[in-house]
Short mmCIF file of C-alpha atoms in Angstrom, two decimals:
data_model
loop_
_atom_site.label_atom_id
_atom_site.label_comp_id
_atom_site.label_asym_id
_atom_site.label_seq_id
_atom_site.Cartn_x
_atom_site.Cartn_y
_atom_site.Cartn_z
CA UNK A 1 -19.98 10.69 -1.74
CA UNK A 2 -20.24 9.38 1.58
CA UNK A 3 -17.34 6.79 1.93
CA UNK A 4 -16.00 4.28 4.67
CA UNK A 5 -12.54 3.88 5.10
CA UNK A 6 -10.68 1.54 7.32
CA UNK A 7 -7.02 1.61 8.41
CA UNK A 8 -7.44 5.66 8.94
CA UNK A 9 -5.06 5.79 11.49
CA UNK A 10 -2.07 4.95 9.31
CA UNK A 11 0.20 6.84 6.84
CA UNK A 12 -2.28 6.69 4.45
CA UNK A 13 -5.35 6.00 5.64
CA UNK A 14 -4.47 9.47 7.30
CA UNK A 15 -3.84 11.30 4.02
CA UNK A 16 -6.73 9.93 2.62
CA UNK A 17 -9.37 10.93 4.96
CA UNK A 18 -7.78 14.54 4.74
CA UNK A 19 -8.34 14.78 1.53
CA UNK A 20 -11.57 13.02 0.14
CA UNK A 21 -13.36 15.75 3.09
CA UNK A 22 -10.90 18.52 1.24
CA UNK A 23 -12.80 17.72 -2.12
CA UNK A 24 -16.45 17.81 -0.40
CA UNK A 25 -17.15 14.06 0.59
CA UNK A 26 -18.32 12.80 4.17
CA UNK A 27 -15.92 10.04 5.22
CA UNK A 28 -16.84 7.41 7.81
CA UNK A 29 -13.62 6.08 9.75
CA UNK A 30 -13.72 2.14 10.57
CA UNK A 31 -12.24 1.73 14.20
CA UNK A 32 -11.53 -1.04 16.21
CA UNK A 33 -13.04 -0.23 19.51
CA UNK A 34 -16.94 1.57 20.35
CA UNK A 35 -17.39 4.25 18.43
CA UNK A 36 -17.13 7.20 19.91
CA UNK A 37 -18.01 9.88 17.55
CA UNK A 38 -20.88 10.49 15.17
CA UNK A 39 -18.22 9.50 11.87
CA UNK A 40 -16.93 6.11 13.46
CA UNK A 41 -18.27 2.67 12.83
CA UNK A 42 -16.70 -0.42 15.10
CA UNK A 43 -15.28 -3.07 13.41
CA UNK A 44 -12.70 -6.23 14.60
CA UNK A 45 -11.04 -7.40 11.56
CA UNK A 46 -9.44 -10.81 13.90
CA UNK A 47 -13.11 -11.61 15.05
CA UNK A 48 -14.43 -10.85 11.32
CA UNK A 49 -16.68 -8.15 12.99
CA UNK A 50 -18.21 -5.53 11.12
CA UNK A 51 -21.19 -3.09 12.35
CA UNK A 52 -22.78 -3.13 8.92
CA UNK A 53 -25.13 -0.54 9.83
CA UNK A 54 -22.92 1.85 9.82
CA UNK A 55 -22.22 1.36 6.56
CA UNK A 56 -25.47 1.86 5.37
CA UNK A 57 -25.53 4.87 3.05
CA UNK A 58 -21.93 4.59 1.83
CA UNK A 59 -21.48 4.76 -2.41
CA UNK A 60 -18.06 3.42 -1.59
CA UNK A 61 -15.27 1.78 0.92
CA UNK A 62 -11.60 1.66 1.23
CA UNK A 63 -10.12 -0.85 3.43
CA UNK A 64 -6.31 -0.34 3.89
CA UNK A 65 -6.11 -1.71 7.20
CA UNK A 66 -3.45 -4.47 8.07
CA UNK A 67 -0.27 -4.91 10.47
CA UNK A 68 2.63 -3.02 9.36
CA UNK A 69 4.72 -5.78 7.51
CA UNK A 70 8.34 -4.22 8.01
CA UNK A 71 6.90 -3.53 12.18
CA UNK A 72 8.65 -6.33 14.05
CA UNK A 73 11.08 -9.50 12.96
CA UNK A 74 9.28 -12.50 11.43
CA UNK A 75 8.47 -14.51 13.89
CA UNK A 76 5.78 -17.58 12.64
CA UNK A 77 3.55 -15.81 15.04
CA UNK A 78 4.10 -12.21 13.44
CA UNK A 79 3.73 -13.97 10.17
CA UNK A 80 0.07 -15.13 10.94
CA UNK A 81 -1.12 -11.92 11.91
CA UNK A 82 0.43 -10.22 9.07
CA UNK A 83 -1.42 -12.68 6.99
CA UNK A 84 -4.30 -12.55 9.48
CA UNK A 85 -5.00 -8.74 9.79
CA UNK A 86 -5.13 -8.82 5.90
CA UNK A 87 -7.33 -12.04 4.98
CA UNK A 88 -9.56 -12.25 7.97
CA UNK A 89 -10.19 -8.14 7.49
CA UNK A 90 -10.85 -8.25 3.99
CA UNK A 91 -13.63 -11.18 4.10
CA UNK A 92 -14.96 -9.17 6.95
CA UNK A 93 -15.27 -6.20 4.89
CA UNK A 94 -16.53 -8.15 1.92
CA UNK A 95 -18.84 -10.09 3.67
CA UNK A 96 -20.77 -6.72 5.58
CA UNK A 97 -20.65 -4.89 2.00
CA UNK A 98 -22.27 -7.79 0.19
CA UNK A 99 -25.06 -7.76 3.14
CA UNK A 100 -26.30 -4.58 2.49
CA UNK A 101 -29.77 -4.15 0.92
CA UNK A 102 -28.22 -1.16 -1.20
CA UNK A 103 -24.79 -1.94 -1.50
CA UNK A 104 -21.82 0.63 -2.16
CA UNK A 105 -21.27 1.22 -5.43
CA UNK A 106 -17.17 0.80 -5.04
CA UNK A 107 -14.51 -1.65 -2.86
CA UNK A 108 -11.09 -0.42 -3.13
CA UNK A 109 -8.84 -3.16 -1.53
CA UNK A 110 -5.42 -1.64 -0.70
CA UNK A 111 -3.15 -4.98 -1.23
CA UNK A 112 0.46 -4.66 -2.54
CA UNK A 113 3.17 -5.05 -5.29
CA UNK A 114 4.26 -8.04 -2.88
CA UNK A 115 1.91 -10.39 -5.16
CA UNK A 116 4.46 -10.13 -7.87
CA UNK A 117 7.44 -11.99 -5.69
CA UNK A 118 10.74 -11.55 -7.03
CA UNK A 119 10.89 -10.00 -10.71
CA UNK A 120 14.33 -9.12 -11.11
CA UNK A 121 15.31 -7.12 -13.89
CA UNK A 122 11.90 -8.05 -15.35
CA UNK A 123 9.31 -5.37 -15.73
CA UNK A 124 5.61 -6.82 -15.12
CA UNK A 125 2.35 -4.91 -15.24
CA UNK A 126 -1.35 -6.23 -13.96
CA UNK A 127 -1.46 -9.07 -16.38
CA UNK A 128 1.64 -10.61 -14.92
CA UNK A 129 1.41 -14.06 -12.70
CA UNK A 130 1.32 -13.85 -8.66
CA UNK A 131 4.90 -14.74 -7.70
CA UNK A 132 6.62 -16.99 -5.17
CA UNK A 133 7.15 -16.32 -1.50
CA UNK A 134 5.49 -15.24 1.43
CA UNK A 135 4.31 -12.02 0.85
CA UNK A 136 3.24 -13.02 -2.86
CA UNK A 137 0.86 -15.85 -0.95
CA UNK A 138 -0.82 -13.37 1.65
CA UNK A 139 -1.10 -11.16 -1.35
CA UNK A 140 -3.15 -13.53 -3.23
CA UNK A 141 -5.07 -14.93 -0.15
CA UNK A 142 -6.03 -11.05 0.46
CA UNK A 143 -7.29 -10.13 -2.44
CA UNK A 144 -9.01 -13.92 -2.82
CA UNK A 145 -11.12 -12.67 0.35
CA UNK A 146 -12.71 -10.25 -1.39
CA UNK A 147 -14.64 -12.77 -2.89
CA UNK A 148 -17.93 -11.91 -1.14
CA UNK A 149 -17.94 -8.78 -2.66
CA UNK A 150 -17.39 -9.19 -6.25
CA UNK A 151 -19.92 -12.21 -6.26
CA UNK A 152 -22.48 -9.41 -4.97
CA UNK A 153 -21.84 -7.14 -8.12
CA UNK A 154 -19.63 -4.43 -6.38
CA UNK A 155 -17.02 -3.24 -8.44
CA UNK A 156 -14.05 -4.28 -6.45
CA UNK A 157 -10.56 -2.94 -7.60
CA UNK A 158 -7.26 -4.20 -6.05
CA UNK A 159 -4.77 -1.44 -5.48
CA UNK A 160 -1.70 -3.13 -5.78
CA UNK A 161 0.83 -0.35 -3.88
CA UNK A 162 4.32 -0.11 -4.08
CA UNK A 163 7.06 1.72 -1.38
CA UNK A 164 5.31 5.09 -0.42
CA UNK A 165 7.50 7.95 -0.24
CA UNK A 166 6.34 9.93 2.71
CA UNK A 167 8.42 11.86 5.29
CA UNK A 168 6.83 10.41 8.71
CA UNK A 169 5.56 7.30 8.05
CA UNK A 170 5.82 3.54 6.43
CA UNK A 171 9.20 2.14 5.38
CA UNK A 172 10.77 5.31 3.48
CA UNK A 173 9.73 7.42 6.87
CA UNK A 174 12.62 5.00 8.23
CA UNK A 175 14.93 5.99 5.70
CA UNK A 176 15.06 10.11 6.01
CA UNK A 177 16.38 10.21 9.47
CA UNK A 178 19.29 7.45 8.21
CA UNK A 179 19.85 9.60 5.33
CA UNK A 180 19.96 13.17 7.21
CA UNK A 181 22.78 11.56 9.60
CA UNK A 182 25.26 11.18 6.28
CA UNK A 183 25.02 6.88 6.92
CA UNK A 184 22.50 6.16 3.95
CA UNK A 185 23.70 4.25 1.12
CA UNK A 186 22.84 0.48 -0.79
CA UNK A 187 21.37 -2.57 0.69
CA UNK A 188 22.87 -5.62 -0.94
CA UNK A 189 24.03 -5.24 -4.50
CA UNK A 190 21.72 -2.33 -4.84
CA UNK A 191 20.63 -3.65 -8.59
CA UNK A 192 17.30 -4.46 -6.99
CA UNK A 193 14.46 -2.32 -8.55
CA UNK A 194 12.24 -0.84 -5.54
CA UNK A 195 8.82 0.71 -7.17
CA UNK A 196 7.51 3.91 -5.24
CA UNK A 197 5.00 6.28 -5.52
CA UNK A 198 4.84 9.47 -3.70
CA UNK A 199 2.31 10.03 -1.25
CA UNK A 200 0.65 12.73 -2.72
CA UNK A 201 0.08 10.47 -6.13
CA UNK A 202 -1.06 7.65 -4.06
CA UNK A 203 -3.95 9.85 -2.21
CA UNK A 204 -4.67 10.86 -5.81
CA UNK A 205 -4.62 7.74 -7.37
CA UNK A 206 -6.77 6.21 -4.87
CA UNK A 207 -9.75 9.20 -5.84
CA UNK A 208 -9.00 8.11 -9.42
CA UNK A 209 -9.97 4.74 -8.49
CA UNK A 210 -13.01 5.61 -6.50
CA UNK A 211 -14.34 8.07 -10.06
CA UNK A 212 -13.32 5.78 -12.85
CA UNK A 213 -16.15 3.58 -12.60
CA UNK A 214 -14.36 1.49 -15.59
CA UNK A 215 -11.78 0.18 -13.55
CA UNK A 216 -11.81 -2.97 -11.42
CA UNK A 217 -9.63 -5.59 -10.54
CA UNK A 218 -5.79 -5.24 -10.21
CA UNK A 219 -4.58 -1.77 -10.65
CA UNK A 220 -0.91 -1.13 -9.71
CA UNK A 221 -0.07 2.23 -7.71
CA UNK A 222 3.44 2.51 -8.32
CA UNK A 223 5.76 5.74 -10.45
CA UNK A 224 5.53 4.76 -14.13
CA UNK A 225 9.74 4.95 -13.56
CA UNK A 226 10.61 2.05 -11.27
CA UNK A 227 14.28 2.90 -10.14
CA UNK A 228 16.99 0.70 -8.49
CA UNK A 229 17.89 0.81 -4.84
CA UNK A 230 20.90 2.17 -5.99
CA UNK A 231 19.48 5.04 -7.35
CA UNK A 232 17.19 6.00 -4.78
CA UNK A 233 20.26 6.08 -2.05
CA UNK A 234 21.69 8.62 -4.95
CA UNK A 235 18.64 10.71 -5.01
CA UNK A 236 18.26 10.64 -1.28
CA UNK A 237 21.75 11.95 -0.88
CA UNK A 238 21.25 14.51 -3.37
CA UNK A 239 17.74 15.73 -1.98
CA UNK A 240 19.75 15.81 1.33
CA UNK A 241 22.85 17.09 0.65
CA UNK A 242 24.19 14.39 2.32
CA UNK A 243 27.10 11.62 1.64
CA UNK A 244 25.31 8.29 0.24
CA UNK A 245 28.21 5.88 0.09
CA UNK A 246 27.76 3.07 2.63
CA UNK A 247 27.12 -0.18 1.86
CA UNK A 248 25.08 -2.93 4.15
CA UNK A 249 26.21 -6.30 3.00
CA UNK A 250 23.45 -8.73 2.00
CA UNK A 251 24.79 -11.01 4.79
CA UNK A 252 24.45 -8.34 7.45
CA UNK A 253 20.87 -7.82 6.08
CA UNK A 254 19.82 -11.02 6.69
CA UNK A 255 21.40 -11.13 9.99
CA UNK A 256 19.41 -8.29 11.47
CA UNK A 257 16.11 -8.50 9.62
CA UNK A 258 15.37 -12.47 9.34
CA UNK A 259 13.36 -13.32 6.89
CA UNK A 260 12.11 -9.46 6.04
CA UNK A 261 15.29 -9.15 4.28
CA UNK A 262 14.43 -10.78 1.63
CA UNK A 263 11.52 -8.28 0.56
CA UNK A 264 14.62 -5.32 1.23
CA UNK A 265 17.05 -7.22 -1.21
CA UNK A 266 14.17 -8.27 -3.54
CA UNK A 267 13.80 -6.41 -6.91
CA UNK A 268 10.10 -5.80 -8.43
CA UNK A 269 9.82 -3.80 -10.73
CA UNK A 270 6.05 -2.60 -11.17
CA UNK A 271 4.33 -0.45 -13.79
CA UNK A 272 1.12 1.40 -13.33
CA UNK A 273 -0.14 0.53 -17.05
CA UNK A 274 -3.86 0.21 -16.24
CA UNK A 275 -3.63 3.57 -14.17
CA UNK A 276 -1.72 5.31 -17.16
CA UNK A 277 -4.19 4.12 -19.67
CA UNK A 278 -7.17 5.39 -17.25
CA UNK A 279 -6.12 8.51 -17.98
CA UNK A 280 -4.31 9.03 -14.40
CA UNK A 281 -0.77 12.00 -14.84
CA UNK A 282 1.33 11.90 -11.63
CA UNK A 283 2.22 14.79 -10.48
CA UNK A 284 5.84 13.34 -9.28
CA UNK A 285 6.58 10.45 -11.66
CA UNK A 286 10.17 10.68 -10.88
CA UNK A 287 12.43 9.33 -7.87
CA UNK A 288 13.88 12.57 -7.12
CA UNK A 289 10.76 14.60 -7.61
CA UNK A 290 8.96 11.90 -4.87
CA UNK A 291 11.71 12.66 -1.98
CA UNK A 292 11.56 16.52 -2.77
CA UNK A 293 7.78 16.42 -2.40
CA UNK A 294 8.12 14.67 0.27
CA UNK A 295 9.96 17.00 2.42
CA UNK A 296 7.40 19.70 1.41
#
């Protein structure tokens, strides 16, 4: 297939691009500046700009671009273009699909677990309510500006992601360098459930998504074993061979990281049951088995 994919710069957008051309497909990279090279197309998700014609061709597009949520402190002006980069980029991408004479086939909207808020000790799947707070609104709002497409009869699937487990890279790249200096440990009570997915069944997951022309709508990408925070400090210092023992106060959290702490202390625990009953087997379903593939 030929396929566009935005955000291809990032930890996954990477990944991605790597390996749809691994399994045969030509891949056309979304950037925001003039392209430069025969596989770019210019786009400007803040102005809502999209060169459509360079999507003209393309069975299918990924957009996973968006500011990096856990970048900077939550400033109300950080917390616009969080929301921004995700809304304004999505109804751009919608908008240029739905204006094509021969439309792609496929949207895959990366969005998150976020929409879920807070589920404690609850376990929710795809048929579960959006929750409260502000990543559960700019989850909804995101995957509400996909509108455009879906009215145009493209088969538009939500992939709700969870925490990535990647070496370099997103949140958990944060984590490996705290854990390898022996000062890893819990965050808060620890109790909170954090749902993962290794990087290598995310890349996967998303090709299941573009093949399985059944699916559409909300499909969560997260380990069919969400685990607490405690646990993954216990599998990190395993993996590691390193001392996992410290403890960050709750208080302390919310002193350095604002309002961000609250997604850190949160608990959501996510299950992949539309992606199980698709027929998709991860190839690290387990905590432990994400970090070790990770360092490989």
């Amino acid at each position: 297939m030929r396929i566009a994919v935005t955000g291809s710069s990032g930890l996954i957008g990477r990944a991605l691009v790597t390996s749809l051309r691994a399994y045969g497909h030509e891949v056309v990279r979304l950037v925001r500046r003039p392209a430069r090279a025969g596989d770019e197309v210019e786009w400007d998700p803040m102005r809502q700009y999209v060169d459509a014609a360079g999507l003209v061709g393309c069975e299918a597009v990924v957009h996973l671009a968006g500011a990096g949520v856990g970048d900077r402190r939550w400033t109300r002006e950080y917390k616009r273009v969080i929301r921004d980069s995700r809304v304004l980029g999505t109804a751009a991408i919608a908008e240029a699909v739905a204006s094509l004479d021969t439309r792609p086939r496929t949207l895959v909207v990366g969005t998150a677990v976020g929409y879920y808020g807070d589920t404690g000790d609850r376990a929710v799947d795809e048929d579960a309510p959006p929750g409260d707070g502000f990543l559960a609104d700019v989850c909804q709002e995101w995957e509400e500006a996909a509108a455009a497409a879906e009215e145009a009869g493209v088969r538009t699937v939500y992939a709700r992601t969870g925490l990535v487990v990647a070496r370099h890279g997103g949140a958990w790249g944060r984590l490996f360098p705290v854990f390898r200096a022996g000062l890893g440990g819990r965050l808060g009570s620890g109790r909170q459930y954090w749902s993962h997915i290794a990087l290598h069944d995310h890349i996967a997951a998303l090709r299941h998504l573009l093949e399985r022309e059944e699916l559409s709508g909300p499909v969560n990408l997260t380990a069919p074993e969400p685990v607490t925070q405690r646990e993954v400090a216990a599998s990190m210092g395993r993996v590691l061979h390193r001392p996992a023992v410290l403890t960050v106060p709750a208080p302390v959290l919310r002193a350095v990281l604002g309002e961000f702490s609250q997604e850190v202390l949160g608990s959501r625990r996510v299950l992949p049951r539309r992606l199980l009953e698709s027929g998709f087997v991860f190839a690290f379903p387990g905590i432990e088995d994400a970090v070790r593939a990770a360092l490989r």
